[in-house]
PDB file of C-alpha atoms in Angstrom:
ATOM      1  CA  MET O1101      -0.005  -0.002   0.005  1.00  0.00           C
ATOM      2  CA  PHE O1102       1.306   3.447  -0.930  1.00  0.00           C
ATOM      3  CA  ILE O1103       0.252   6.637   0.867  1.00  0.00           C
ATOM      4  CA  PHE O1104       0.499  10.011  -0.829  1.00  0.00           C
ATOM      5  CA  GLY O1105       0.245  13.581   0.350  1.00  0.00           C
ATOM      6  CA  ASP O1106      -1.873  16.602  -0.467  1.00  0.00           C
ATOM      7  CA  ILE O1107      -2.436  16.810  -4.250  1.00  0.00           C
ATOM      8  CA  HIS O1108      -4.437  20.077  -4.283  1.00  0.00           C
ATOM      9  CA  SER O1109      -5.912  19.717  -7.775  1.00  0.00           C
ATOM     10  CA  ASN O1110      -2.667  18.675  -9.511  1.00  0.00           C
ATOM     11  CA  VAL O1111      -4.131  16.263 -12.035  1.00  0.00           C
ATOM     12  CA  GLU O1112      -0.864  15.336 -13.761  1.00  0.00           C
ATOM     13  CA  ILE O1113       0.879  14.240 -10.553  1.00  0.00           C
ATOM     14  CA  LEU O1114      -2.198  12.240  -9.538  1.00  0.00           C
ATOM     15  CA  LYS O1115      -2.320  10.503 -12.918  1.00  0.00           C
ATOM     16  CA  LEU O1116       1.353   9.580 -12.554  1.00  0.00           C
ATOM     17  CA  LEU O1117       0.740   8.121  -9.086  1.00  0.00           C
ATOM     18  CA  ILE O1118      -2.196   6.029 -10.304  1.00  0.00           C
ATOM     19  CA  GLU O1119      -0.277   4.813 -13.367  1.00  0.00           C
ATOM     20  CA  THR O1120       2.779   3.958 -11.288  1.00  0.00           C
ATOM     21  CA  PHE O1121       1.233   2.260  -8.266  1.00  0.00           C
ATOM     22  CA  GLY O1122      -2.344   1.410  -9.309  1.00  0.00           C
ATOM     23  CA  GLY O1123      -5.255   3.210  -7.710  1.00  0.00           C
ATOM     24  CA  GLU O1124      -6.319   0.231  -5.602  1.00  0.00           C
ATOM     25  CA  ASN O1125      -2.880   0.362  -3.928  1.00  0.00           C
ATOM     26  CA  LEU O1126      -3.106   4.037  -2.981  1.00  0.00           C
ATOM     27  CA  ILE O1127      -4.317   5.961   0.073  1.00  0.00           C
ATOM     28  CA  SER O1128      -4.744   9.739  -0.136  1.00  0.00           C
ATOM     29  CA  VAL O1129      -4.169  11.738   3.043  1.00  0.00           C
ATOM     30  CA  GLY O1130      -6.731  14.251   1.757  1.00  0.00           C
ATOM     31  CA  ASP O1131      -6.798  17.745   0.285  1.00  0.00           C
ATOM     32  CA  LEU O1132      -7.547  16.680  -3.253  1.00  0.00           C
ATOM     33  CA  LEU O1133      -9.357  19.996  -3.671  1.00  0.00           C
ATOM     34  CA  ASP O1134      -8.200  23.579  -4.218  1.00  0.00           C
ATOM     35  CA  GLY O1135      -4.934  24.751  -5.709  1.00  0.00           C
ATOM     36  CA  SER O1136      -3.480  26.282  -8.839  1.00  0.00           C
ATOM     37  CA  PHE O1137      -5.378  23.933 -11.197  1.00  0.00           C
ATOM     38  CA  GLY O1138      -8.672  25.432 -10.059  1.00  0.00           C
ATOM     39  CA  ALA O1139     -12.137  23.933  -9.896  1.00  0.00           C
ATOM     40  CA  ALA O1140     -11.627  21.774 -12.985  1.00  0.00           C
ATOM     41  CA  GLY O1141      -8.467  20.246 -11.570  1.00  0.00           C
ATOM     42  CA  SER O1142     -10.097  19.654  -8.191  1.00  0.00           C
ATOM     43  CA  ALA O1143     -13.094  17.895  -9.715  1.00  0.00           C
ATOM     44  CA  GLU O1144     -10.887  15.837 -12.024  1.00  0.00           C
ATOM     45  CA  CYS O1145      -8.771  14.663  -9.070  1.00  0.00           C
ATOM     46  CA  VAL O1146     -11.886  13.447  -7.252  1.00  0.00           C
ATOM     47  CA  LYS O1147     -13.085  11.619 -10.358  1.00  0.00           C
ATOM     48  CA  LEU O1148      -9.682  10.006 -10.966  1.00  0.00           C
ATOM     49  CA  CYS O1149      -9.417   8.791  -7.377  1.00  0.00           C
ATOM     50  CA  ARG O1150     -12.963   7.457  -7.369  1.00  0.00           C
ATOM     51  CA  GLU O1151     -12.625   5.600 -10.657  1.00  0.00           C
ATOM     52  CA  ALA O1152      -9.202   4.195  -9.752  1.00  0.00           C
ATOM     53  CA  GLY O1153     -10.311   2.965  -6.334  1.00  0.00           C
ATOM     54  CA  VAL O1154      -8.035   5.205  -4.254  1.00  0.00           C
ATOM     55  CA  GLN O1155      -8.851   5.084  -0.543  1.00  0.00           C
ATOM     56  CA  LEU O1156      -9.525   8.577   0.808  1.00  0.00           C
ATOM     57  CA  VAL O1157      -8.798  10.126   4.173  1.00  0.00           C
ATOM     58  CA  ILE O1158     -10.511  13.487   4.057  1.00  0.00           C
ATOM     59  CA  GLY O1159      -8.636  16.716   4.647  1.00  0.00           C
ATOM     60  CA  ASN O1160      -9.948  20.061   5.776  1.00  0.00           C
ATOM     61  CA  HIS O1161     -10.390  21.154   2.153  1.00  0.00           C
ATOM     62  CA  GLU O1162     -12.951  18.343   1.746  1.00  0.00           C
ATOM     63  CA  ALA O1163     -14.446  18.243   5.224  1.00  0.00           C
ATOM     64  CA  TYR O1164     -15.314  21.927   5.635  1.00  0.00           C
ATOM     65  CA  PRO O1165     -17.468  22.251   2.507  1.00  0.00           C
ATOM     66  CA  LEU O1166     -18.951  18.776   2.870  1.00  0.00           C
ATOM     67  CA  TYR O1167     -20.001  19.082   6.489  1.00  0.00           C
ATOM     68  CA  ALA O1168     -20.819  22.774   6.853  1.00  0.00           C
ATOM     69  CA  SER O1169     -24.579  23.291   7.177  1.00  0.00           C
ATOM     70  CA  CYS O1170     -24.563  26.580   5.236  1.00  0.00           C
ATOM     71  CA  ASP O1171     -22.254  29.111   3.598  1.00  0.00           C
ATOM     72  CA  LYS O1172     -21.893  31.085   6.799  1.00  0.00           C
ATOM     73  CA  GLU O1173     -20.736  28.027   8.716  1.00  0.00           C
ATOM     74  CA  LEU O1174     -18.349  27.105   5.918  1.00  0.00           C
ATOM     75  CA  VAL O1175     -16.662  30.500   6.146  1.00  0.00           C
ATOM     76  CA  GLY O1176     -16.580  30.267   9.929  1.00  0.00           C
ATOM     77  CA  LEU O1177     -14.892  26.859   9.861  1.00  0.00           C
ATOM     78  CA  TRP O1178     -12.062  28.500   7.951  1.00  0.00           C
ATOM     79  CA  GLY O1179     -11.856  31.180  10.646  1.00  0.00           C
ATOM     80  CA  GLU O1180     -12.965  33.919   8.244  1.00  0.00           C
ATOM     81  CA  THR O1181     -15.718  36.518   8.371  1.00  0.00           C
ATOM     82  CA  TYR O1182     -18.922  35.889   6.448  1.00  0.00           C
ATOM     83  CA  GLY O1183     -19.418  38.609   3.829  1.00  0.00           C
ATOM     84  CA  SER O1184     -15.711  39.475   3.632  1.00  0.00           C
ATOM     85  CA  ASN O1185     -13.746  39.211   0.403  1.00  0.00           C
ATOM     86  CA  VAL O1186     -12.004  36.064   1.654  1.00  0.00           C
ATOM     87  CA  GLY O1187     -15.295  34.593   2.851  1.00  0.00           C
ATOM     88  CA  ASN O1188     -16.922  35.251  -0.507  1.00  0.00           C
ATOM     89  CA  ARG O1189     -13.971  33.667  -2.287  1.00  0.00           C
ATOM     90  CA  ILE O1190     -14.244  30.503  -0.157  1.00  0.00           C
ATOM     91  CA  ILE O1191     -17.927  30.144  -1.025  1.00  0.00           C
ATOM     92  CA  ALA O1192     -17.372  30.827  -4.725  1.00  0.00           C
ATOM     93  CA  GLU O1193     -14.515  28.338  -4.987  1.00  0.00           C
ATOM     94  CA  TRP O1194     -16.542  25.517  -3.415  1.00  0.00           C
ATOM     95  CA  LYS O1195     -19.581  26.252  -5.598  1.00  0.00           C
ATOM     96  CA  ALA O1196     -17.381  26.145  -8.699  1.00  0.00           C
ATOM     97  CA  ILE O1197     -15.952  22.761  -7.690  1.00  0.00           C
ATOM     98  CA  LYS O1198     -19.304  21.318  -6.647  1.00  0.00           C
ATOM     99  CA  ALA O1199     -20.856  22.266  -9.984  1.00  0.00           C
ATOM    100  CA  LEU O1200     -18.341  19.962 -11.697  1.00  0.00           C
ATOM    101  CA  LEU O1201     -18.771  16.972  -9.393  1.00  0.00           C
ATOM    102  CA  SER O1202     -21.064  14.096 -10.307  1.00  0.00           C
ATOM    103  CA  ASN O1203     -23.339  12.509  -7.722  1.00  0.00           C
ATOM    104  CA  GLU O1204     -20.873   9.607  -7.603  1.00  0.00           C
ATOM    105  CA  ASP O1205     -18.009  12.004  -6.929  1.00  0.00           C
ATOM    106  CA  VAL O1206     -19.867  13.640  -4.052  1.00  0.00           C
ATOM    107  CA  GLU O1207     -20.706  10.224  -2.588  1.00  0.00           C
ATOM    108  CA  TYR O1208     -17.028   9.258  -2.849  1.00  0.00           C
ATOM    109  CA  LEU O1209     -16.047  12.333  -0.841  1.00  0.00           C
ATOM    110  CA  TYR O1210     -18.693  11.655   1.806  1.00  0.00           C
ATOM    111  CA  ASN O1211     -17.290   8.127   2.114  1.00  0.00           C
ATOM    112  CA  GLY O1212     -13.867   9.565   2.971  1.00  0.00           C
ATOM    113  CA  LYS O1213     -12.623   8.640   6.450  1.00  0.00           C
ATOM    114  CA  LEU O1214     -11.099  10.620   9.284  1.00  0.00           C
ATOM    115  CA  PHE O1215      -8.382   7.967   9.499  1.00  0.00           C
ATOM    116  CA  LEU O1216      -7.434   4.566   8.095  1.00  0.00           C
ATOM    117  CA  GLN O1217      -5.527   1.883   9.950  1.00  0.00           C
ATOM    118  CA  GLY O1218      -3.419  -0.931   8.570  1.00  0.00           C
ATOM    119  CA  ASN O1219      -0.809  -3.290   9.917  1.00  0.00           C
ATOM    120  CA  ASN O1220       1.500  -1.111  12.000  1.00  0.00           C
ATOM    121  CA  TYR O1221       0.386   2.185  10.472  1.00  0.00           C
ATOM    122  CA  ILE O1222      -2.346   4.787  10.634  1.00  0.00           C
ATOM    123  CA  VAL O1223      -3.188   7.526   8.129  1.00  0.00           C
ATOM    124  CA  ALA O1224      -4.824  10.824   9.095  1.00  0.00           C
ATOM    125  CA  HIS O1225      -4.828  14.217   7.451  1.00  0.00           C
ATOM    126  CA  ALA O1226      -3.304  16.351  10.209  1.00  0.00           C
ATOM    127  CA  LYS O1227      -2.798  14.269  13.365  1.00  0.00           C
ATOM    128  CA  VAL O1228      -4.429  11.760  15.699  1.00  0.00           C
ATOM    129  CA  VAL O1229      -5.779  12.391  19.156  1.00  0.00           C
ATOM    130  CA  SER O1230      -5.532  10.172  22.218  1.00  0.00           C
ATOM    131  CA  ASP O1231      -8.269   7.787  21.135  1.00  0.00           C
ATOM    132  CA  LEU O1232      -9.951   6.918  17.865  1.00  0.00           C
ATOM    133  CA  ASP O1233     -13.550   7.041  19.071  1.00  0.00           C
ATOM    134  CA  VAL O1234     -14.576  10.022  16.963  1.00  0.00           C
ATOM    135  CA  GLY O1235     -18.242   9.306  16.227  1.00  0.00           C
ATOM    136  CA  LYS O1236     -20.050   9.736  12.916  1.00  0.00           C
ATOM    137  CA  LEU O1237     -19.411  12.697  10.652  1.00  0.00           C
ATOM    138  CA  GLU O1238     -22.647  14.671  10.210  1.00  0.00           C
ATOM    139  CA  VAL O1239     -23.495  17.873   8.392  1.00  0.00           C
ATOM    140  CA  GLY O1240     -23.539  20.801  10.786  1.00  0.00           C
ATOM    141  CA  LYS O1241     -22.275  18.669  13.667  1.00  0.00           C
ATOM    142  CA  LEU O1242     -18.496  18.536  13.366  1.00  0.00           C
ATOM    143  CA  THR O1243     -16.985  18.039  16.792  1.00  0.00           C
ATOM    144  CA  GLU O1244     -13.686  19.463  18.045  1.00  0.00           C
ATOM    145  CA  LYS O1245     -12.214  15.963  18.170  1.00  0.00           C
ATOM    146  CA  GLN O1246     -13.228  15.272  14.566  1.00  0.00           C
ATOM    147  CA  VAL O1247     -11.784  18.561  13.378  1.00  0.00           C
ATOM    148  CA  SER O1248      -8.498  17.732  15.123  1.00  0.00           C
ATOM    149  CA  PHE O1249      -7.932  14.855  12.676  1.00  0.00           C
ATOM    150  CA  PHE O1250      -7.958  17.109   9.614  1.00  0.00           C
ATOM    151  CA  ASP O1251      -6.994  20.536  10.933  1.00  0.00           C
ATOM    152  CA  HIS O1252      -5.609  22.553  13.857  1.00  0.00           C
ATOM    153  CA  THR O1253      -1.922  21.674  13.717  1.00  0.00           C
ATOM    154  CA  GLU O1254      -0.709  25.055  14.951  1.00  0.00           C
ATOM    155  CA  ASP O1255       0.835  23.158  17.878  1.00  0.00           C
ATOM    156  CA  TRP O1256       3.361  21.230  15.830  1.00  0.00           C
ATOM    157  CA  ASP O1257       4.948  19.767  18.970  1.00  0.00           C
ATOM    158  CA  GLN O1258       1.671  17.954  19.672  1.00  0.00           C
ATOM    159  CA  VAL O1259       1.772  16.418  16.207  1.00  0.00           C
ATOM    160  CA  ILE O1260       5.336  15.118  16.300  1.00  0.00           C
ATOM    161  CA  ASN O1261       5.097  13.924  19.895  1.00  0.00           C
ATOM    162  CA  TYR O1262       2.631  11.198  18.855  1.00  0.00           C
ATOM    163  CA  ASP O1263       3.838   8.110  20.703  1.00  0.00           C
ATOM    164  CA  GLY O1264       3.284   5.496  17.996  1.00  0.00           C
ATOM    165  CA  ARG O1265       0.491   3.648  19.791  1.00  0.00           C
ATOM    166  CA  TYR O1266      -1.377   2.976  16.535  1.00  0.00           C
ATOM    167  CA  GLY O1267       1.721   2.338  14.441  1.00  0.00           C
ATOM    168  CA  GLN O1268       3.556   4.751  12.179  1.00  0.00           C
ATOM    169  CA  LEU O1269       1.472   7.871  11.535  1.00  0.00           C
ATOM    170  CA  TYR O1270       1.314   9.271   7.983  1.00  0.00           C
ATOM    171  CA  ILE O1271      -0.079  12.795   7.607  1.00  0.00           C
ATOM    172  CA  GLY O1272      -0.294  15.769   5.274  1.00  0.00           C
ATOM    173  CA  HIS O1273      -1.807  19.204   5.951  1.00  0.00           C
ATOM    174  CA  THR O1274       1.317  20.982   7.197  1.00  0.00           C
ATOM    175  CA  ARG O1275       3.599  21.834   4.281  1.00  0.00           C
ATOM    176  CA  TRP O1276       7.120  20.595   4.846  1.00  0.00           C
ATOM    177  CA  ASN O1277       8.667  23.966   3.983  1.00  0.00           C
ATOM    178  CA  LYS O1278       7.028  25.261   7.168  1.00  0.00           C
ATOM    179  CA  VAL O1279       8.929  22.731   9.320  1.00  0.00           C
ATOM    180  CA  GLY O1280      12.409  22.930   7.883  1.00  0.00           C
ATOM    181  CA  ARG O1281      11.692  20.847   4.786  1.00  0.00           C
ATOM    182  CA  GLN O1282      11.727  17.769   6.998  1.00  0.00           C
ATOM    183  CA  TYR O1283       9.421  14.775   6.643  1.00  0.00           C
ATOM    184  CA  ASP O1284      10.735  12.152   9.114  1.00  0.00           C
ATOM    185  CA  PHE O1285       9.749  12.822  12.715  1.00  0.00           C
ATOM    186  CA  GLY O1286      10.239   9.390  14.230  1.00  0.00           C
ATOM    187  CA  ASN O1287       6.730   8.014  14.711  1.00  0.00           C
ATOM    188  CA  VAL O1288       5.336  10.552  12.232  1.00  0.00           C
ATOM    189  CA  THR O1289       5.926  10.844   8.485  1.00  0.00           C
ATOM    190  CA  LEU O1290       4.847  14.091   6.802  1.00  0.00           C
ATOM    191  CA  LEU O1291       3.778  13.764   3.148  1.00  0.00           C
ATOM    192  CA  ASP O1292       2.792  17.342   2.243  1.00  0.00           C
ATOM    193  CA  PHE O1293       5.748  18.362   0.075  1.00  0.00           C
ATOM    194  CA  ASN O1294       4.141  21.683  -0.953  1.00  0.00           C
ATOM    195  CA  CYS O1295       2.403  20.344  -4.060  1.00  0.00           C
ATOM    196  CA  LYS O1296      -0.153  23.173  -3.680  1.00  0.00           C
ATOM    197  CA  LYS O1297       2.619  25.659  -4.443  1.00  0.00           C
ATOM    198  CA  GLY O1298       4.089  23.709  -7.348  1.00  0.00           C
ATOM    199  CA  GLU O1299       6.556  21.378  -5.632  1.00  0.00           C
ATOM    200  CA  ALA O1300       6.415  17.591  -5.327  1.00  0.00           C
ATOM    201  CA  VAL O1301       4.078  15.222  -3.502  1.00  0.00           C
ATOM    202  CA  GLY O1302       5.275  12.882  -0.772  1.00  0.00           C
ATOM    203  CA  VAL O1303       4.768   9.127  -1.176  1.00  0.00           C
ATOM    204  CA  ALA O1304       5.427   6.443   1.425  1.00  0.00           C
ATOM    205  CA  PHE O1305       5.154   2.659   1.343  1.00  0.00           C
TER     206      PHE O1305
END
């Protein structure tokens, strides 16, 4: 099984990963959406992953639009002000992506998990918390614990001090250029190699 980092709408890199490893052998750490390839690239990445059988751990770029109950809540989840220029951009970008998604694509996103476990490893978007009892994801009812799996990594020490209780942890979310361009943190492997800004994507076996 191969685990890859945040693609952020980069269709060509995703195609290369699927061609190289086979979609059924891939796990995405999330954040398929948003980036320099725009709404079309975001929607195409979802379609490619769905059709290839890629397993999806959702990131904040999927979870916020999927599980916000309204536009105002969506903007608030991003910590922005409803009605502001940034808030309006967030709404417009999601509407542009959603307009290009098929019903099957949307269902694929809703089937994305907060984490996936295998033999001696666990995959989450941003980090894991002390236990894995996170409840069911529901629209308008995201809990603080659920959000912690795909966001809120300002406290980087908390992320890298994960003790390995569930096996090696593979994450994305925090771009490696923000942490000294490092990816190996003992029990934690970071796979966000700044693909959103035109660099590479991390892949681990």
